Amino acid sequence: MKKNTASQRFIVKAFDDNGAVTGDAANITCKLAIDGGAYTAITDVNPVEIESSGQYVFDLTQAETDGYELSFLPVSTTIGVQVMGMPTN
């Protein structure tokens, strides 16, 4: 991710014991800590799912990328669903 740059995205994958979880966007949120600060909710409240794949995309503001260390904490309120960040280029 580029520091202090607008129009970047954070991709997450939702899954449970049976594999990818689709249709869960409304239940997924993400918090962000910048440079070791406190975790706060990102501006994009819920992500958009990528073609019913179980992968979801959050759009980030420029301010949300203004740090040397970005620590994301994505979660789903759906019982049994885990969410983790996906590496991207």
Backbone as a printed PyTorch tensor [residue, N CA C, xyz], in Angstrom:
tensor([[[  0.8460,  -1.1630,   0.0000],
         [  0.0000,   0.0000,   0.0000],
         [  0.8960,   1.2330,   0.0000]],

        [[  0.4730,   2.2370,  -0.7320],
         [  1.2480,   3.4740,  -0.8180],
         [  0.8120,   4.4400,   0.2770]],

        [[  1.7980,   5.0510,   0.9300],
         [  1.5260,   5.9730,   2.0200],
         [  0.8330,   7.2410,   1.5140]],

        [[ -0.2160,   7.6430,   2.2350],
         [ -0.9280,   8.9030,   1.9990],
         [ -1.4040,   9.0410,   0.5550]],

        [[ -1.9910,   7.9780,   0.0250],
         [ -2.4450,   7.9690,  -1.3560],
         [ -3.9220,   7.5740,  -1.4130]],

        [[ -4.7060,   8.3550,  -2.1220],
         [ -6.1420,   8.1090,  -2.2480],
         [ -6.4260,   6.9450,  -3.1920]],

        [[ -7.6700,   6.5080,  -3.1900],
         [ -8.1980,   5.4990,  -4.1190],
         [ -7.5280,   4.1330,  -4.0000]],

        [[ -7.1790,   3.7380,  -2.7860],
         [ -6.6310,   2.4120,  -2.5660],
         [ -7.7050,   1.5290,  -1.9340]],

        [[ -7.4890,   0.2230,  -1.9970],
         [ -8.4860,  -0.7170,  -1.5040],
         [ -7.8410,  -1.7550,  -0.5950]],

        [[ -8.6570,  -2.2620,   0.3230],
         [ -8.2350,  -3.3380,   1.2130],
         [ -9.1790,  -4.5090,   0.9730]],

        [[ -8.6210,  -5.6620,   0.5950],
         [ -9.4250,  -6.8280,   0.2450],
         [ -9.3740,  -7.8470,   1.3870]],

        [[-10.5440,  -8.3660,   1.7350],
         [-10.6330,  -9.3840,   2.7760],
         [-11.3380, -10.6200,   2.2240]],

        [[-11.1380, -11.7470,   2.8870],
         [-11.8230, -12.9890,   2.5300],
         [-12.5900, -13.4590,   3.7500]],

        [[-13.8610, -13.8220,   3.5300],
         [-14.7000, -14.3590,   4.5990],
         [-14.8260, -15.8680,   4.3940]],

        [[-14.7090, -16.6140,   5.4890],
         [-14.7760, -18.0700,   5.3790],
         [-15.2710, -18.6710,   6.6940]],

        [[-15.7300, -19.9080,   6.5920],
         [-16.0960, -20.6910,   7.7690],
         [-15.5830, -22.1130,   7.5710]],

        [[-16.0520, -23.0470,   8.3610],
         [-15.5720, -24.4330,   8.2640],
         [-15.8490, -25.0730,   6.9080]],

        [[-16.8100, -24.5110,   6.1650],
         [-17.1770, -25.0750,   4.8620],
         [-16.5170, -24.3720,   3.6770]],

        [[-15.7110, -23.3410,   3.9410],
         [-15.0480, -22.6190,   2.8610],
         [-15.4890, -21.1690,   2.7770]],

        [[-15.4310, -20.6020,   1.5770],
         [-15.7510, -19.1880,   1.3560],
         [-17.2030, -18.8920,   1.7270]],

        [[-17.4070, -17.7140,   2.3280],
         [-18.7490, -17.2750,   2.7120],
         [-19.1520, -16.1170,   1.8080]],

        [[-20.2320, -16.3100,   1.0630],
         [-20.7240, -15.2720,   0.1690],
         [-21.9420, -14.5900,   0.7900]],

        [[-22.2460, -13.3910,   0.2860],
         [-23.4360, -12.6690,   0.7220],
         [-23.3650, -12.1250,   2.1320]],

        [[-22.1820, -11.8900,   2.6610],
         [-22.0230, -11.4530,   4.0540],
         [-21.5860,  -9.9950,   4.1860]],

        [[-21.5810,  -9.2480,   3.1030],
         [-21.0420,  -7.8800,   3.1110],
         [-21.6560,  -6.9940,   4.1960]],

        [[-22.9620,  -7.0750,   4.3970],
         [-23.6360,  -6.2160,   5.3760],
         [-23.1960,  -6.5160,   6.8040]],

        [[-22.5720,  -7.6650,   7.0330],
         [-22.1380,  -8.0550,   8.3700],
         [-20.6500,  -7.8640,   8.6130]],

        [[-19.9280,  -7.4170,   7.5940],
         [-18.4760,  -7.2570,   7.7050],
         [-18.1280,  -5.7870,   7.8930]],

        [[-17.2760,  -5.5290,   8.8730],
         [-16.7640,  -4.1870,   9.1260],
         [-15.2520,  -4.2880,   9.3280]],

        [[-14.6090,  -3.1320,   9.4260],
         [-13.1560,  -3.1440,   9.5970],
         [-12.7180,  -1.9320,  10.4110]],

        [[-11.7850,  -2.1840,  11.3220],
         [-11.1420,  -1.1050,  12.0720],
         [ -9.7000,  -1.0150,  11.6190]],

        [[ -9.1000,   0.1480,  11.8380],
         [ -7.7420,   0.4150,  11.3860],
         [ -6.9730,   1.1560,  12.4720]],

        [[ -5.7340,   0.7240,  12.7030],
         [ -4.8070,   1.4500,  13.5700],
         [ -3.6540,   1.9250,  12.6950]],

        [[ -3.3450,   3.2000,  12.7890],
         [ -2.2670,   3.7830,  11.9930],
         [ -1.0750,   4.0750,  12.9000]],

        [[  0.0740,   3.5320,  12.5270],
         [  1.3220,   3.7420,  13.2640],
         [  1.1860,   3.4580,  14.7530]],

        [[  0.5100,   2.3630,  15.0940],
         [  0.4010,   1.9470,  16.4840],
         [ -0.6580,   2.6660,  17.2960]],

        [[ -1.4660,   3.4900,  16.6540],
         [ -2.5200,   4.2210,  17.3550],
         [ -3.6980,   3.3220,  17.6960]],

        [[ -4.7470,   3.9260,  18.1900],
         [ -5.9560,   3.1920,  18.5640],
         [ -6.7020,   2.7240,  17.3130]],

        [[ -7.3820,   1.5940,  17.4340],
         [ -8.2080,   1.1000,  16.3350],
         [ -9.4820,   1.9350,  16.2500]],

        [[ -9.8010,   2.3870,  15.0270],
         [-11.0450,   3.1090,  14.7750],
         [-11.6600,   2.5660,  13.4940]],

        [[-12.9700,   2.6860,  13.3900],
         [-13.6790,   2.1940,  12.2060],
         [-13.2380,   2.9670,  10.9740]],

        [[-13.0720,   2.2530,   9.8590],
         [-12.7440,   2.9450,   8.6140],
         [-14.0120,   3.5790,   8.0430]],

        [[-13.8350,   4.5040,   7.1240],
         [-14.9490,   5.2620,   6.5520],
         [-15.9090,   4.3880,   5.7620]],

        [[-15.3910,   3.4440,   5.0010],
         [-16.2320,   2.5360,   4.2170],
         [-16.8020,   1.4910,   5.1790]],

        [[-18.0360,   1.7090,   5.6340],
         [-18.6160,   0.9020,   6.7060],
         [-18.6780,  -0.5730,   6.3520]],

        [[-19.1980,  -0.9050,   5.1840],
         [-19.2850,  -2.3040,   4.7430],
         [-18.6480,  -2.4420,   3.3670]],

        [[-17.9890,  -3.5630,   3.1160],
         [-17.3270,  -3.7580,   1.8290],
         [-18.3150,  -4.1780,   0.7410]],

        [[-17.8030,  -4.2680,  -0.4650],
         [-18.5580,  -4.7860,  -1.6080],
         [-17.9580,  -6.1410,  -1.9530]],

        [[-18.8090,  -7.1290,  -2.1870],
         [-18.3110,  -8.4560,  -2.5300],
         [-17.8780,  -8.5060,  -3.9950]],

        [[-16.8160,  -9.2280,  -4.2600],
         [-16.3030,  -9.4010,  -5.6160],
         [-16.9520, -10.6490,  -6.2110]],

        [[-17.9200, -10.4830,  -7.0760],
         [-18.5460, -11.5540,  -7.8570],
         [-18.8700, -12.8270,  -7.0760]],

        [[-19.5550, -12.7190,  -5.9640],
         [-19.9730, -13.8850,  -5.1700],
         [-18.8310, -14.8560,  -4.8920]],

        [[-17.6690, -14.3110,  -4.5490],
         [-16.4610, -15.1160,  -4.3610],
         [-16.0820, -15.3280,  -2.9070]],

        [[-16.7300, -14.5960,  -2.0040],
         [-16.3010, -14.6240,  -0.6140],
         [-15.1800, -13.6410,  -0.3440]],

        [[-14.7680, -12.9050,  -1.3890],
         [-13.7880, -11.8300,  -1.2350],
         [-14.5340, -10.5050,  -1.2720]],

        [[-14.1190,  -9.5840,  -0.4070],
         [-14.8120,  -8.3100,  -0.2400],
         [-13.7990,  -7.1710,  -0.2750]],

        [[-14.2370,  -6.0140,  -0.7640],
         [-13.3350,  -4.8710,  -0.9460],
         [-13.8140,  -3.6700,  -0.1520]],

        [[-12.9050,  -3.1110,   0.6440],
         [-13.1220,  -1.8410,   1.3200],
         [-12.3690,  -0.7590,   0.5570]],

        [[-13.0160,   0.3780,   0.3040],
         [-12.3370,   1.5270,  -0.2850],
         [-11.7730,   2.3740,   0.8530]],

        [[-10.5220,   2.7820,   0.7200],
         [ -9.8600,   3.5650,   1.7620],
         [ -9.7220,   5.0260,   1.3670]],

        [[ -9.8360,   5.9060,   2.3320],
         [ -9.5940,   7.3240,   2.0820],
         [ -8.0930,   7.5780,   2.1020]],

        [[ -7.6870,   8.7190,   1.6060],
         [ -6.2690,   9.0630,   1.6260],
         [ -5.7600,   9.1070,   3.0630]],

        [[ -6.5390,   9.6850,   3.9640],
         [ -6.1210,   9.7820,   5.3660],
         [ -5.9200,   8.4050,   6.0000]],

        [[ -6.6880,   7.4240,   5.5660],
         [ -6.5670,   6.0750,   6.1210],
         [ -5.2990,   5.3650,   5.6570]],

        [[ -4.6020,   5.9190,   4.6980],
         [ -3.3400,   5.3350,   4.2420],
         [ -2.1330,   6.1770,   4.6660]],

        [[ -2.3700,   7.1960,   5.4930],
         [ -1.3060,   8.1240,   5.8790],
         [ -0.5550,   7.6190,   7.1080]],

        [[  0.2020,   6.5570,   6.9080],
         [  1.0100,   6.0150,   7.9880],
         [  2.0200,   5.0330,   7.4370]],

        [[  3.0320,   4.7670,   8.2450],
         [  4.0550,   3.8050,   7.8480],
         [  3.6330,   2.3800,   8.1950]],

        [[  2.7720,   2.2420,   9.2100],
         [  2.2800,   0.9310,   9.6180],
         [  0.7590,   0.9790,   9.7290]],

        [[  0.0810,   0.2000,   8.8910],
         [ -1.3780,   0.1290,   8.9080],
         [ -1.7720,  -1.2590,   9.4020]],

        [[ -2.5670,  -1.3030,  10.4550],
         [ -3.0020,  -2.5820,  11.0170],
         [ -4.5250,  -2.6560,  10.9170]],

        [[ -5.0060,  -3.5750,  10.0800],
         [ -6.4390,  -3.7210,   9.8320],
         [ -7.0100,  -4.8310,  10.7050]],

        [[ -8.2550,  -4.6360,  11.1540],
         [ -8.9430,  -5.6240,  11.9710],
         [-10.3520,  -5.8280,  11.4080]],

        [[-10.4820,  -6.7010,  10.3790],
         [-11.8010,  -6.9640,   9.7970],
         [-12.5380,  -8.0390,  10.6000]],

        [[-13.8520,  -7.8880,  10.7250],
         [-14.6670,  -8.8710,  11.4430],
         [-16.0280,  -9.0160,  10.7700]],

        [[-16.6650, -10.1490,  11.0380],
         [-18.0490, -10.3640,  10.6230],
         [-18.8690, -10.6400,  11.8740]],

        [[-20.0900, -10.1320,  11.8960],
         [-20.9800, -10.4220,  13.0210],
         [-21.7080, -11.7460,  12.8290]],

        [[-21.5110, -12.3910,  11.6970],
         [-22.1240, -13.6890,  11.4420],
         [-21.3880, -14.7570,  12.2510]],

        [[-22.1270, -15.5200,  13.0330],
         [-21.5310, -16.5460,  13.8850],
         [-20.7970, -17.5850,  13.0380]],

        [[-19.5540, -17.8580,  13.4310],
         [-18.7450, -18.8680,  12.7580],
         [-17.9570, -18.3670,  11.5670]],

        [[-18.1700, -17.1050,  11.1740],
         [-17.4550, -16.5630,  10.0090],
         [-16.2110, -15.8140,  10.4680]],

        [[-15.0870, -16.1620,   9.8640],
         [-13.8150, -15.4950,  10.1000],
         [-13.5140, -14.6090,   8.8950]],

        [[-12.8110, -13.5100,   9.1260],
         [-12.4510, -12.5910,   8.0370],
         [-10.9720, -12.2550,   8.1810]],

        [[-10.2420, -12.3430,   7.0690],
         [ -8.8270, -11.9770,   7.1030],
         [ -8.4480, -11.2020,   5.8540]],

        [[ -7.4410, -10.3570,   6.0080],
         [ -6.9510,  -9.5600,   4.8930],
         [ -6.2710, -10.4260,   3.8500]],

        [[ -6.3650,  -9.9890,   2.5990],
         [ -5.7400, -10.7040,   1.4860],
         [ -4.5700,  -9.8450,   0.9680]],

        [[ -3.4140, -10.4410,   0.7410],
         [ -2.3160,  -9.6740,   0.1550],
         [ -2.6380,  -9.2460,  -1.2670]],

        [[ -2.2370,  -8.0470,  -1.6090],
         [ -2.4540,  -7.5300,  -2.9610],
         [ -1.2040,  -6.7920,  -3.4220]],

        [[ -1.1470,  -6.5240,  -4.7100],
         [ -0.0400,  -5.7320,  -5.2680],
         [ -0.4750,  -4.3070,  -5.4270]]])
